[in-house]
mmCIF file of C-alpha atoms and ligand atoms in Angstrom:
data_model
loop_
_atom_site.group_PDB
_atom_site.id
_atom_site.type_symbol
_atom_site.label_atom_id
_atom_site.label_comp_id
_atom_site.label_asym_id
_atom_site.label_seq_id
_atom_site.Cartn_x
_atom_site.Cartn_y
_atom_site.Cartn_z
ATOM 1 C CA MET Y 1 -56.155 -41.633 -52.137
ATOM 2 C CA THR Y 2 -57.123 -38.028 -51.750
ATOM 3 C CA THR Y 3 -60.646 -36.814 -51.210
ATOM 4 C CA THR Y 4 -59.941 -33.486 -52.863
ATOM 5 C CA ASN Y 5 -63.029 -32.208 -54.582
ATOM 6 C CA THR Y 6 -62.469 -31.004 -58.135
ATOM 7 C CA ASN Y 7 -65.848 -29.541 -59.058
ATOM 8 C CA ALA Y 8 -66.528 -25.983 -60.208
ATOM 9 C CA ASN Y 9 -67.272 -24.799 -56.653
ATOM 10 C CA SER Y 10 -63.943 -26.080 -55.360
ATOM 11 C CA ILE Y 11 -62.145 -24.423 -58.264
ATOM 12 C CA ARG Y 12 -63.854 -21.103 -57.467
ATOM 13 C CA GLU Y 13 -63.128 -21.361 -53.760
ATOM 14 C CA ALA Y 14 -59.444 -22.069 -54.399
ATOM 15 C CA ALA Y 15 -59.224 -19.181 -56.884
ATOM 16 C CA ASP Y 16 -61.120 -16.814 -54.544
ATOM 17 C CA TYR Y 17 -58.657 -17.604 -51.757
ATOM 18 C CA ILE Y 18 -55.699 -16.868 -54.058
ATOM 19 C CA ARG Y 19 -57.332 -13.596 -55.209
ATOM 20 C CA SER Y 20 -57.687 -12.596 -51.542
ATOM 21 C CA LYS Y 21 -53.864 -12.790 -51.219
ATOM 22 C CA THR Y 22 -52.773 -10.783 -54.264
ATOM 23 C CA ASP Y 23 -53.937 -8.283 -56.882
ATOM 24 C CA ILE Y 24 -51.959 -10.068 -59.592
ATOM 25 C CA VAL Y 25 -54.201 -11.331 -62.406
ATOM 26 C CA PRO Y 26 -51.986 -13.958 -64.043
ATOM 27 C CA GLU Y 27 -51.950 -14.427 -67.838
ATOM 28 C CA ILE Y 28 -49.375 -17.195 -67.865
ATOM 29 C CA GLY Y 29 -49.174 -20.339 -65.761
ATOM 30 C CA LEU Y 30 -45.919 -22.160 -65.077
ATOM 31 C CA ILE Y 31 -45.612 -25.734 -63.823
ATOM 32 C CA LEU Y 32 -42.110 -26.809 -62.997
ATOM 33 C CA GLY Y 33 -40.661 -30.295 -63.074
ATOM 34 C CA SER Y 34 -38.134 -32.016 -60.814
ATOM 35 C CA GLY Y 35 -35.184 -29.828 -59.917
ATOM 36 C CA LEU Y 36 -36.428 -26.891 -61.990
ATOM 37 C CA GLY Y 37 -38.026 -24.935 -59.142
ATOM 38 C CA ILE Y 38 -35.142 -22.460 -59.539
ATOM 39 C CA LEU Y 39 -37.365 -20.664 -62.029
ATOM 40 C CA ALA Y 40 -39.180 -19.318 -58.982
ATOM 41 C CA ASN Y 41 -36.232 -16.938 -58.526
ATOM 42 C CA LEU Y 42 -37.280 -15.153 -61.720
ATOM 43 C CA ILE Y 43 -40.559 -13.877 -60.308
ATOM 44 C CA GLU Y 44 -40.584 -10.250 -59.230
ATOM 45 C CA ASP Y 45 -42.562 -9.128 -56.190
ATOM 46 C CA ALA Y 46 -43.639 -12.723 -55.659
ATOM 47 C CA VAL Y 47 -46.462 -13.556 -53.302
ATOM 48 C CA SER Y 48 -46.061 -17.109 -52.017
ATOM 49 C CA ILE Y 49 -49.057 -19.208 -51.010
ATOM 50 C CA PRO Y 50 -48.407 -22.667 -49.502
ATOM 51 C CA TYR Y 51 -50.544 -25.349 -51.148
ATOM 52 C CA GLU Y 52 -51.779 -26.448 -47.746
ATOM 53 C CA ASP Y 53 -53.419 -23.031 -47.229
ATOM 54 C CA ILE Y 54 -55.405 -23.157 -50.494
ATOM 55 C CA PRO Y 55 -58.876 -24.729 -50.166
ATOM 56 C CA HIS Y 56 -59.133 -28.092 -51.976
ATOM 57 C CA PHE Y 57 -55.474 -28.039 -53.086
ATOM 58 C CA PRO Y 58 -53.647 -31.357 -52.786
ATOM 59 C CA VAL Y 59 -50.231 -31.375 -51.082
ATOM 60 C CA SER Y 60 -47.103 -32.684 -52.844
ATOM 61 C CA THR Y 61 -45.334 -35.655 -51.229
ATOM 62 C CA VAL Y 62 -42.289 -36.428 -53.385
ATOM 63 C CA GLU Y 63 -38.709 -35.587 -52.463
ATOM 64 C CA GLY Y 64 -37.232 -32.716 -54.464
ATOM 65 C CA HIS Y 65 -40.636 -31.132 -55.012
ATOM 66 C CA GLU Y 66 -41.893 -28.189 -53.077
ATOM 67 C CA GLY Y 67 -45.426 -27.064 -52.454
ATOM 68 C CA GLU Y 68 -46.176 -23.412 -53.014
ATOM 69 C CA LEU Y 69 -47.973 -21.253 -55.507
ATOM 70 C CA LEU Y 70 -46.174 -18.057 -56.496
ATOM 71 C CA LEU Y 71 -47.795 -15.046 -58.119
ATOM 72 C CA GLY Y 72 -45.873 -12.100 -59.473
ATOM 73 C CA THR Y 73 -44.414 -10.828 -62.727
ATOM 74 C CA ILE Y 74 -41.721 -12.063 -65.101
ATOM 75 C CA GLN Y 75 -40.517 -9.524 -67.684
ATOM 76 C CA GLY Y 76 -43.602 -7.495 -66.845
ATOM 77 C CA ARG Y 77 -46.040 -10.367 -67.550
ATOM 78 C CA PRO Y 78 -48.249 -11.442 -64.641
ATOM 79 C CA VAL Y 79 -47.676 -15.121 -63.897
ATOM 80 C CA VAL Y 80 -48.733 -17.843 -61.508
ATOM 81 C CA MET Y 81 -46.182 -20.553 -60.836
ATOM 82 C CA MET Y 82 -46.579 -23.955 -59.245
ATOM 83 C CA LYS Y 83 -43.441 -24.735 -57.332
ATOM 84 C CA GLY Y 84 -43.928 -28.458 -57.031
ATOM 85 C CA ARG Y 85 -46.581 -30.430 -58.872
ATOM 86 C CA PHE Y 86 -48.778 -33.446 -58.235
ATOM 87 C CA HIS Y 87 -48.142 -36.853 -59.759
ATOM 88 C CA MET Y 88 -50.436 -39.816 -60.237
ATOM 89 C CA TYR Y 89 -47.803 -42.094 -58.653
ATOM 90 C CA GLU Y 90 -48.413 -40.236 -55.388
ATOM 91 C CA GLY Y 91 -51.884 -41.756 -55.441
ATOM 92 C CA TYR Y 92 -53.764 -38.773 -56.846
ATOM 93 C CA GLY Y 93 -56.295 -39.243 -59.586
ATOM 94 C CA PRO Y 94 -55.503 -37.453 -62.877
ATOM 95 C CA GLU Y 95 -58.232 -34.857 -62.166
ATOM 96 C CA VAL Y 96 -56.463 -34.009 -58.908
ATOM 97 C CA THR Y 97 -53.037 -33.615 -60.527
ATOM 98 C CA ALA Y 98 -54.657 -31.205 -62.990
ATOM 99 C CA PHE Y 99 -56.844 -29.324 -60.485
ATOM 100 C CA PRO Y 100 -54.375 -26.414 -60.219
ATOM 101 C CA VAL Y 101 -54.648 -25.877 -63.982
ATOM 102 C CA ARG Y 102 -58.387 -25.321 -63.596
ATOM 103 C CA VAL Y 103 -57.695 -22.882 -60.786
ATOM 104 C CA MET Y 104 -55.180 -21.077 -63.017
ATOM 105 C CA LYS Y 105 -57.841 -20.790 -65.726
ATOM 106 C CA ASN Y 106 -60.254 -19.285 -63.198
ATOM 107 C CA LEU Y 107 -57.544 -16.764 -62.235
ATOM 108 C CA GLY Y 108 -57.211 -15.644 -65.869
ATOM 109 C CA VAL Y 109 -54.441 -17.782 -67.359
ATOM 110 C CA SER Y 110 -54.525 -18.236 -71.148
ATOM 111 C CA GLY Y 111 -51.068 -19.762 -71.706
ATOM 112 C CA LEU Y 112 -49.356 -22.546 -69.769
ATOM 113 C CA LEU Y 113 -45.689 -23.505 -69.703
ATOM 114 C CA VAL Y 114 -45.210 -27.044 -68.389
ATOM 115 C CA THR Y 115 -41.746 -28.404 -67.812
ATOM 116 C CA ASN Y 116 -40.628 -31.845 -66.758
ATOM 117 C CA ALA Y 117 -37.656 -34.100 -66.292
ATOM 118 C CA ALA Y 118 -37.709 -36.934 -68.800
ATOM 119 C CA GLY Y 119 -35.691 -39.887 -69.969
ATOM 120 C CA GLY Y 120 -34.360 -39.770 -73.517
ATOM 121 C CA VAL Y 121 -35.922 -42.509 -75.661
ATOM 122 C CA ASN Y 122 -34.610 -41.065 -78.936
ATOM 123 C CA THR Y 123 -31.012 -42.346 -79.031
ATOM 124 C CA SER Y 124 -29.766 -39.144 -80.716
ATOM 125 C CA PHE Y 125 -30.643 -37.215 -77.528
ATOM 126 C CA LYS Y 126 -28.147 -36.512 -74.752
ATOM 127 C CA PRO Y 127 -28.630 -35.808 -71.052
ATOM 128 C CA GLY Y 128 -28.944 -32.038 -70.662
ATOM 129 C CA ASP Y 129 -30.860 -31.593 -73.931
ATOM 130 C CA LEU Y 130 -34.066 -29.559 -73.792
ATOM 131 C CA MET Y 131 -36.977 -30.846 -75.872
ATOM 132 C CA LEU Y 132 -40.047 -28.934 -77.002
ATOM 133 C CA LEU Y 133 -43.022 -31.255 -76.831
ATOM 134 C CA THR Y 134 -44.630 -31.532 -80.265
ATOM 135 C CA ASP Y 135 -47.197 -34.005 -78.933
ATOM 136 C CA HIS Y 136 -47.735 -36.607 -76.247
ATOM 137 C CA LEU Y 137 -48.773 -40.214 -75.748
ATOM 138 C CA ASN Y 138 -51.058 -40.518 -72.732
ATOM 139 C CA LEU Y 139 -50.055 -43.985 -71.507
ATOM 140 C CA THR Y 140 -51.361 -43.552 -67.972
ATOM 141 C CA GLY Y 141 -54.543 -45.384 -68.956
ATOM 142 C CA LYS Y 142 -56.508 -42.538 -67.408
ATOM 143 C CA SER Y 143 -57.998 -39.164 -68.259
ATOM 144 C CA PRO Y 144 -58.646 -36.213 -65.947
ATOM 145 C CA LEU Y 145 -61.908 -35.620 -67.850
ATOM 146 C CA ILE Y 146 -63.621 -38.885 -66.830
ATOM 147 C CA GLY Y 147 -67.038 -38.347 -65.269
ATOM 148 C CA PRO Y 148 -69.878 -35.925 -65.975
ATOM 149 C CA ASN Y 149 -68.667 -32.962 -68.046
ATOM 150 C CA ASP Y 150 -69.192 -29.500 -66.603
ATOM 151 C CA ALA Y 151 -69.826 -27.415 -69.741
ATOM 152 C CA SER Y 152 -68.686 -24.274 -67.886
ATOM 153 C CA LEU Y 153 -65.175 -25.819 -67.801
ATOM 154 C CA GLY Y 154 -64.997 -27.064 -71.392
ATOM 155 C CA VAL Y 155 -66.591 -29.310 -74.014
ATOM 156 C CA ARG Y 156 -67.311 -33.021 -73.531
ATOM 157 C CA PHE Y 157 -64.981 -34.128 -76.340
ATOM 158 C CA PRO Y 158 -62.075 -31.673 -76.527
ATOM 159 C CA ASP Y 159 -59.862 -31.590 -79.617
ATOM 160 C CA MET Y 160 -56.275 -32.693 -78.961
ATOM 161 C CA SER Y 161 -54.876 -32.274 -82.487
ATOM 162 C CA GLU Y 162 -52.694 -29.397 -81.293
ATOM 163 C CA ALA Y 163 -52.081 -30.320 -77.659
ATOM 164 C CA TYR Y 164 -48.865 -28.297 -77.693
ATOM 165 C CA SER Y 165 -49.346 -24.976 -79.419
ATOM 166 C CA ARG Y 166 -47.579 -24.524 -82.745
ATOM 167 C CA ARG Y 167 -47.523 -20.785 -82.113
ATOM 168 C CA LEU Y 168 -45.844 -21.160 -78.722
ATOM 169 C CA ARG Y 169 -43.324 -23.679 -80.073
ATOM 170 C CA ALA Y 170 -42.370 -21.208 -82.793
ATOM 171 C CA ALA Y 171 -42.043 -18.472 -80.148
ATOM 172 C CA ALA Y 172 -39.835 -20.720 -77.993
ATOM 173 C CA SER Y 173 -37.620 -21.611 -80.965
ATOM 174 C CA GLU Y 174 -37.267 -17.944 -81.845
ATOM 175 C CA ALA Y 175 -36.317 -17.114 -78.250
ATOM 176 C CA ALA Y 176 -33.771 -19.963 -78.269
ATOM 177 C CA SER Y 177 -32.152 -18.722 -81.472
ATOM 178 C CA GLU Y 178 -31.472 -15.408 -79.711
ATOM 179 C CA HIS Y 179 -29.344 -17.493 -77.315
ATOM 180 C CA ASP Y 180 -27.702 -19.470 -80.165
ATOM 181 C CA PHE Y 181 -29.536 -22.444 -78.762
ATOM 182 C CA THR Y 182 -31.635 -25.053 -80.542
ATOM 183 C CA PHE Y 183 -34.327 -27.084 -78.828
ATOM 184 C CA ARG Y 184 -34.770 -30.738 -79.579
ATOM 185 C CA GLU Y 185 -38.348 -31.531 -80.545
ATOM 186 C CA GLY Y 186 -40.335 -34.676 -79.995
ATOM 187 C CA VAL Y 187 -43.135 -36.733 -78.546
ATOM 188 C CA TYR Y 188 -43.424 -37.172 -74.773
ATOM 189 C CA ALA Y 189 -44.782 -40.446 -73.431
ATOM 190 C CA GLY Y 190 -46.500 -39.956 -70.073
ATOM 191 C CA LEU Y 191 -46.561 -43.055 -67.868
ATOM 192 C CA LEU Y 192 -47.789 -43.663 -64.333
ATOM 193 C CA GLY Y 193 -44.448 -44.586 -62.739
ATOM 194 C CA PRO Y 194 -43.070 -44.526 -60.100
ATOM 195 C CA SER Y 195 -40.691 -47.300 -61.204
ATOM 196 C CA TYR Y 196 -38.597 -46.312 -64.177
ATOM 197 C CA GLU Y 197 -39.332 -48.298 -67.323
ATOM 198 C CA THR Y 198 -37.814 -51.617 -68.286
ATOM 199 C CA PRO Y 199 -35.578 -51.759 -71.384
ATOM 200 C CA ALA Y 200 -38.368 -53.682 -73.164
ATOM 201 C CA GLU Y 201 -40.845 -50.926 -72.336
ATOM 202 C CA ILE Y 202 -38.434 -48.338 -73.730
ATOM 203 C CA ARG Y 203 -38.098 -50.312 -76.985
ATOM 204 C CA MET Y 204 -41.899 -50.440 -77.127
ATOM 205 C CA LEU Y 205 -42.178 -46.678 -76.546
ATOM 206 C CA ARG Y 206 -39.650 -46.003 -79.309
ATOM 207 C CA ALA Y 207 -41.656 -48.202 -81.690
ATOM 208 C CA LEU Y 208 -44.748 -46.178 -80.732
ATOM 209 C CA GLY Y 209 -43.042 -42.938 -81.708
ATOM 210 C CA ALA Y 210 -41.929 -41.600 -78.319
ATOM 211 C CA ASP Y 211 -38.794 -39.469 -78.039
ATOM 212 C CA ALA Y 212 -38.893 -38.944 -74.277
ATOM 213 C CA VAL Y 213 -40.602 -40.560 -71.304
ATOM 214 C CA GLY Y 214 -41.761 -39.233 -67.962
ATOM 215 C CA MET Y 215 -44.359 -39.422 -65.205
ATOM 216 C CA SER Y 216 -46.182 -36.101 -65.434
ATOM 217 C CA THR Y 217 -47.602 -33.436 -67.758
ATOM 218 C CA VAL Y 218 -50.212 -35.357 -69.798
ATOM 219 C CA SER Y 219 -53.149 -34.853 -67.404
ATOM 220 C CA GLU Y 220 -52.268 -31.180 -66.912
ATOM 221 C CA THR Y 221 -52.127 -30.657 -70.676
ATOM 222 C CA ILE Y 222 -55.447 -32.447 -71.246
ATOM 223 C CA VAL Y 223 -57.172 -30.227 -68.665
ATOM 224 C CA ALA Y 224 -55.506 -27.110 -70.090
ATOM 225 C CA ARG Y 225 -56.756 -27.933 -73.597
ATOM 226 C CA HIS Y 226 -60.218 -28.694 -72.193
ATOM 227 C CA ALA Y 227 -60.133 -25.215 -70.643
ATOM 228 C CA GLY Y 228 -58.952 -23.608 -73.901
ATOM 229 C CA ILE Y 229 -55.478 -22.808 -72.528
ATOM 230 C CA GLU Y 230 -52.550 -22.837 -74.995
ATOM 231 C CA VAL Y 231 -49.746 -25.137 -73.831
ATOM 232 C CA LEU Y 232 -45.992 -24.996 -74.261
ATOM 233 C CA GLY Y 233 -44.198 -28.115 -72.991
ATOM 234 C CA ILE Y 234 -40.466 -28.465 -72.395
ATOM 235 C CA SER Y 235 -38.711 -31.644 -71.261
ATOM 236 C CA CYS Y 236 -35.293 -31.579 -69.695
ATOM 237 C CA ILE Y 237 -33.684 -34.834 -70.820
ATOM 238 C CA THR Y 238 -32.070 -35.758 -67.524
ATOM 239 C CA ASN Y 239 -30.917 -39.268 -68.456
ATOM 240 C CA MET Y 240 -31.033 -41.767 -71.263
ATOM 241 C CA ALA Y 241 -33.990 -44.101 -70.760
ATOM 242 C CA ALA Y 242 -33.530 -47.625 -69.428
ATOM 243 C CA GLY Y 243 -31.477 -50.065 -71.496
ATOM 244 C CA ILE Y 244 -29.834 -47.453 -73.736
ATOM 245 C CA LEU Y 245 -26.706 -47.195 -71.613
ATOM 246 C CA ASP Y 246 -25.311 -50.056 -69.561
ATOM 247 C CA GLN Y 247 -26.130 -48.405 -66.230
ATOM 248 C CA PRO Y 248 -29.026 -48.197 -63.769
ATOM 249 C CA LEU Y 249 -31.244 -45.102 -63.503
ATOM 250 C CA SER Y 250 -31.571 -43.074 -60.344
ATOM 251 C CA HIS Y 251 -33.475 -40.057 -59.071
ATOM 252 C CA GLU Y 252 -30.068 -38.592 -58.079
ATOM 253 C CA GLU Y 253 -28.943 -38.619 -61.729
ATOM 254 C CA VAL Y 254 -32.210 -36.914 -62.717
ATOM 255 C CA MET Y 255 -31.735 -34.180 -60.093
ATOM 256 C CA GLU Y 256 -28.029 -33.698 -60.960
ATOM 257 C CA THR Y 257 -28.731 -33.153 -64.666
ATOM 258 C CA ALA Y 258 -31.619 -30.782 -63.892
ATOM 259 C CA GLU Y 259 -29.209 -28.856 -61.652
ATOM 260 C CA MET Y 260 -26.622 -28.713 -64.482
ATOM 261 C CA VAL Y 261 -28.991 -27.175 -67.044
ATOM 262 C CA LYS Y 262 -30.979 -24.891 -64.757
ATOM 263 C CA GLU Y 263 -29.117 -21.675 -65.696
ATOM 264 C CA LYS Y 264 -29.635 -22.335 -69.407
ATOM 265 C CA PHE Y 265 -33.262 -23.168 -68.741
ATOM 266 C CA LEU Y 266 -33.717 -20.013 -66.718
ATOM 267 C CA SER Y 267 -32.351 -17.695 -69.389
ATOM 268 C CA LEU Y 268 -34.454 -19.386 -72.069
ATOM 269 C CA VAL Y 269 -37.657 -19.069 -70.062
ATOM 270 C CA LEU Y 270 -36.890 -15.383 -69.470
ATOM 271 C CA SER Y 271 -36.815 -14.885 -73.235
ATOM 272 C CA ILE Y 272 -39.831 -17.089 -73.946
ATOM 273 C CA ILE Y 273 -42.313 -15.534 -71.480
ATOM 274 C CA PRO Y 274 -42.615 -12.144 -73.240
ATOM 275 C CA LYS Y 275 -43.364 -13.987 -76.490
ATOM 276 C CA MET Y 276 -46.121 -16.151 -74.985
HETATM 277 N N1 HPA T 301 -38.322 -42.383 -67.096
HETATM 278 C C1 HPA T 301 -39.439 -41.845 -66.560
HETATM 279 N N2 HPA T 301 -39.457 -40.665 -65.958
HETATM 280 C C2 HPA T 301 -38.308 -39.970 -65.900
HETATM 281 C C3 HPA T 301 -37.111 -40.470 -66.430
HETATM 282 C C4 HPA T 301 -37.128 -41.744 -67.067
HETATM 283 O O1 HPA T 301 -36.108 -42.258 -67.563
HETATM 284 N N3 HPA T 301 -36.151 -39.532 -66.186
HETATM 285 C C5 HPA T 301 -36.768 -38.503 -65.544
HETATM 286 N N4 HPA T 301 -38.077 -38.767 -65.354
#
């Protein structure tokens, strides 16, 4: 387990370090899921800061994830991008996985785009589909907000009735229509992992109203909402969830599908950012 400190002082120290490296004051935060780090290529005049250089930042351990923070502009909008994110299955507490979101808030971010790779639970989905998150099920059994509440970071009992911003979803749909593309929409179930689910668990998730399943995003979204940040969530359906097809799941399949859709994803994000 990490000893990373997530209090207001740590947040300020991390943000102060980042401010010492760039004049960019980001309005939009981007957190990229497995295989989607290609979005980093969109940033103009990017300043790259390795996670290991940032005070109190955890360091990513999983294959296929990188560890750097990028600041620059996309379509003229100042952004901060996490290339590589932190997962609870790496042994981090939920407040650690979401620490960078608090740092983003301190830097000036008011809108967050979170992307992830996810298994399709809704049987009408296909690998390669992109799903706007309308809501989530936090099935990690944990919250990043456990412990004393620092009122300077947000309220004790934050509202989650619009975890994923209706306004940003409408903006994303409008951007997609300019590309003759239609997003799927649905509920993301966030689990701990790292094993993929059993077929029985997938049947359970479907009964609970999940359309997609993954191992990230929920703690970051909870902290973003606590901080008053608007969230747009997009899942790349990289595979059908366990038991739907008569074949085992693998990280390779997840990475291959993410690779296949990355160009589409890239062009969509380019159109979405100016509308955020
Ligand atoms: N389950 C959980 N997480 C995932 C999956 C899945 O099927 N695919 C990509 N991430």
